[in-house]
CSV table of C-alpha atoms in Angstrom, one decimal:
chain,number,residue,atom,x,y,z
A,58,UNK,CA,0.0,0.0,0.0
A,59,UNK,CA,2.9,2.4,0.8
A,60,UNK,CA,4.4,1.8,-2.7
A,61,UNK,CA,1.1,2.6,-4.2
A,62,UNK,CA,0.9,5.9,-2.4
A,63,UNK,CA,4.4,6.8,-3.4
A,64,UNK,CA,3.6,5.9,-7.0
A,65,UNK,CA,0.4,8.0,-7.0
A,66,UNK,CA,2.3,10.9,-5.6
A,67,UNK,CA,5.1,10.6,-8.2
A,68,UNK,CA,2.5,10.5,-11.0
A,69,UNK,CA,0.6,13.4,-9.6
A,70,UNK,CA,3.8,15.6,-9.3
A,71,UNK,CA,4.9,14.6,-12.8
A,72,UNK,CA,1.4,15.5,-14.1
A,73,UNK,CA,1.7,19.0,-12.6
A,74,UNK,CA,4.9,19.5,-14.6
A,75,UNK,CA,7.2,19.2,-11.6
A,76,UNK,CA,10.2,17.0,-12.5
A,77,UNK,CA,10.8,14.3,-9.9
A,78,UNK,CA,14.5,15.0,-9.7
A,79,UNK,CA,14.1,18.7,-9.0
A,80,UNK,CA,16.2,20.1,-6.1
A,81,UNK,CA,15.3,23.2,-4.1
A,82,UNK,CA,16.8,26.3,-5.7
A,83,UNK,CA,18.2,29.1,-3.6
A,84,UNK,CA,16.8,32.4,-4.6
A,85,UNK,CA,18.4,35.7,-3.6
A,86,UNK,CA,15.4,37.5,-2.3
A,87,UNK,CA,17.1,40.9,-2.4
A,88,UNK,CA,17.8,40.4,-6.1
A,89,UNK,CA,14.1,39.6,-6.7
A,90,UNK,CA,12.5,42.1,-4.3
A,91,UNK,CA,14.5,45.2,-4.2
A,92,UNK,CA,14.0,49.0,-4.4
A,93,UNK,CA,15.5,48.9,-7.9
A,94,UNK,CA,12.7,46.7,-9.2
A,95,UNK,CA,9.9,48.3,-7.2
A,96,UNK,CA,10.0,46.0,-4.2
A,97,UNK,CA,10.2,47.0,-0.6
A,98,UNK,CA,13.6,47.6,1.1
A,99,UNK,CA,14.6,44.5,3.1
A,100,UNK,CA,17.1,44.4,5.9
A,101,UNK,CA,18.3,47.7,7.4
A,102,UNK,CA,15.2,49.0,9.2
A,103,UNK,CA,15.0,51.7,11.9
A,104,UNK,CA,12.2,52.1,14.4
A,105,UNK,CA,10.7,55.5,14.0
A,106,UNK,CA,8.2,57.3,16.4
A,107,UNK,CA,5.1,58.6,14.8
A,108,UNK,CA,2.1,60.2,16.5
A,109,UNK,CA,-1.5,59.2,15.9
A,110,UNK,CA,-4.8,60.2,17.6
A,111,UNK,CA,-6.8,58.2,20.1
A,112,UNK,CA,-9.6,59.8,22.2
A,113,UNK,CA,-8.5,63.3,21.1
A,114,UNK,CA,-4.9,62.9,22.4
A,115,UNK,CA,-1.7,62.0,20.6
A,116,UNK,CA,-0.3,58.5,21.1
A,117,UNK,CA,3.3,57.6,20.0
A,118,UNK,CA,3.5,54.5,17.8
A,119,UNK,CA,6.6,52.9,16.3
A,120,UNK,CA,6.9,52.0,12.7
A,121,UNK,CA,9.9,50.3,11.1
A,122,UNK,CA,11.2,52.2,8.0
A,123,UNK,CA,14.2,51.7,5.8
A,124,UNK,CA,17.5,53.1,7.3
A,125,UNK,CA,18.4,55.9,7.5
A,126,UNK,CA,14.9,57.3,7.9
A,127,UNK,CA,14.8,60.5,5.9
A,128,UNK,CA,12.2,63.2,6.7
A,129,UNK,CA,10.5,62.6,3.4
A,130,UNK,CA,10.2,58.9,4.2
A,131,UNK,CA,9.0,59.5,7.8
A,132,UNK,CA,6.4,62.1,6.9
A,133,UNK,CA,5.3,60.2,3.8
A,134,UNK,CA,4.6,57.2,6.1
A,135,UNK,CA,2.6,59.4,8.5
A,136,UNK,CA,0.6,61.1,5.7
A,137,UNK,CA,-0.1,57.6,4.3
A,138,UNK,CA,-2.6,57.1,7.1
A,139,UNK,CA,-2.9,54.4,9.8
A,140,UNK,CA,-2.1,50.8,9.3
A,141,UNK,CA,-4.6,47.9,9.9
A,142,UNK,CA,-3.0,47.1,13.3
A,143,UNK,CA,-3.2,50.8,14.3
A,144,UNK,CA,-6.9,50.9,13.3
A,145,UNK,CA,-7.6,47.8,15.4
A,146,UNK,CA,-5.9,49.7,18.3
A,147,UNK,CA,-8.5,52.5,17.8
A,148,UNK,CA,-5.9,54.9,16.4
A,149,UNK,CA,-6.6,57.4,13.7
A,150,UNK,CA,-5.1,60.4,12.0
A,151,UNK,CA,-6.3,64.0,12.0
A,152,UNK,CA,-4.4,64.8,8.8
A,153,UNK,CA,-6.9,65.2,6.0
A,154,UNK,CA,-6.9,62.5,3.3
A,155,UNK,CA,-5.1,63.4,0.2
A,156,UNK,CA,-2.6,65.6,2.0
A,157,UNK,CA,0.8,65.3,0.5
A,158,UNK,CA,4.3,66.7,1.0
A,159,UNK,CA,5.2,69.1,-1.8
A,160,UNK,CA,8.7,69.8,-0.5
A,161,UNK,CA,10.8,69.3,2.6
A,162,UNK,CA,13.9,71.4,3.3
A,163,UNK,CA,16.2,71.6,6.3
A,164,UNK,CA,17.2,75.0,7.5
A,165,UNK,CA,19.7,74.1,10.2
A,166,UNK,CA,17.6,72.3,12.9
A,167,UNK,CA,14.4,73.6,11.4
A,168,UNK,CA,12.5,71.4,9.0
A,169,UNK,CA,10.4,73.4,6.5
A,170,UNK,CA,7.5,71.3,5.4
A,171,UNK,CA,5.4,72.4,2.4
A,172,UNK,CA,2.1,70.6,2.3
A,173,UNK,CA,-0.6,70.4,-0.4
A,174,UNK,CA,-3.8,72.4,-0.3
A,175,UNK,CA,-5.7,69.4,1.1
A,176,UNK,CA,-4.2,70.1,4.5
A,177,UNK,CA,-6.2,73.4,4.6
A,178,UNK,CA,-9.5,71.5,4.7
A,179,UNK,CA,-9.1,70.7,8.4
A,180,UNK,CA,-9.9,73.3,11.1
A,181,UNK,CA,-10.4,73.8,14.8
A,182,UNK,CA,-9.2,71.0,17.2
A,183,UNK,CA,-8.6,68.6,14.3
A,184,UNK,CA,-6.2,71.1,12.7
A,185,UNK,CA,-4.3,71.4,16.0
A,186,UNK,CA,-4.1,67.6,16.3
A,187,UNK,CA,-2.9,67.3,12.6
A,188,UNK,CA,-0.2,69.9,13.1
A,189,UNK,CA,0.9,68.3,16.3
A,190,UNK,CA,1.1,64.9,14.6
A,191,UNK,CA,3.4,66.3,12.0
A,192,UNK,CA,5.5,68.3,14.5
A,193,UNK,CA,5.9,65.5,17.0
A,194,UNK,CA,6.7,63.0,14.3
A,195,UNK,CA,9.2,65.3,12.5
A,196,UNK,CA,11.0,66.3,15.8
A,197,UNK,CA,11.5,62.6,16.5
A,198,UNK,CA,13.9,62.6,13.5
A,199,UNK,CA,17.5,63.1,14.6
A,200,UNK,CA,18.6,66.6,13.9
A,201,UNK,CA,15.1,68.2,13.7
A,202,UNK,CA,14.1,70.5,16.6
A,203,UNK,CA,11.5,72.7,15.0
A,204,UNK,CA,9.1,72.7,12.1
A,205,UNK,CA,8.0,75.6,9.9
A,206,UNK,CA,4.9,75.1,7.7
A,207,UNK,CA,4.2,76.1,4.1
A,208,UNK,CA,1.0,75.5,2.3
A,209,UNK,CA,1.3,75.2,-1.5
A,210,UNK,CA,4.7,77.0,-1.4
A,211,UNK,CA,3.6,79.9,0.8
A,212,UNK,CA,4.6,80.2,4.5
A,213,UNK,CA,1.7,79.8,6.9
A,214,UNK,CA,1.3,80.1,10.6
A,215,UNK,CA,0.7,77.0,12.8
A,216,UNK,CA,-1.7,76.6,15.7
A,217,UNK,CA,-0.1,75.4,19.0
A,218,UNK,CA,-1.9,73.3,21.6
A,219,UNK,CA,-3.7,76.3,23.1
A,220,UNK,CA,-5.1,77.3,19.7
A,221,UNK,CA,-2.9,80.4,19.4
A,222,UNK,CA,-1.2,80.9,16.0
A,223,UNK,CA,2.5,80.9,15.7
A,224,UNK,CA,4.4,82.7,13.0
A,225,UNK,CA,7.6,81.1,14.2
A,226,UNK,CA,8.7,77.5,13.7
A,227,UNK,CA,7.1,75.2,16.3
A,228,UNK,CA,8.5,72.3,18.3
A,229,UNK,CA,7.5,69.3,20.4
A,230,UNK,CA,7.2,71.4,23.6
A,231,UNK,CA,4.3,73.4,21.9
A,232,UNK,CA,2.2,70.2,21.9
A,233,UNK,CA,3.3,68.3,25.1
A,234,UNK,CA,-0.2,68.9,26.6
A,235,UNK,CA,-1.8,66.9,23.8
A,236,UNK,CA,0.3,63.7,24.3
A,237,UNK,CA,-1.3,60.9,26.2
A,238,UNK,CA,0.2,60.4,29.6
């Protein structure tokens, strides 16, 4: 009976077009799935802090991004929205859908972030949370202490936690009261 089972298995594999003498082949995954051919970056990852909203306060989360995590990559990930596990943890973003980064420039330890017009569609408490998400996430990047905002290429003021508007670049300390204890 055992020989019959082996024979049936061999005939089945042969019928599927799999040669019986085939040996496993080692595949270089990085050659198949690499940034050069549109795949994800494998290997060198860094844990990056991002800030999302739960119950109207900001909560730090960690995402693994390719090393070194550039401001463009970090803010692009944040603006991409919440992941499925983050949604299951009742986290959300206050950043309006469709918001994109037009440009990012470093001016010493100030990161100048130019956002698309979609960002202007949010107001009130949601705007404060959205700005705080960007500022707290950006200042978690090494070498960034402050963030200045532009909207479609034009400088704009930013609301701080109290709701007051700042013409100056803002930092993490401007939003500490919004972070969950």
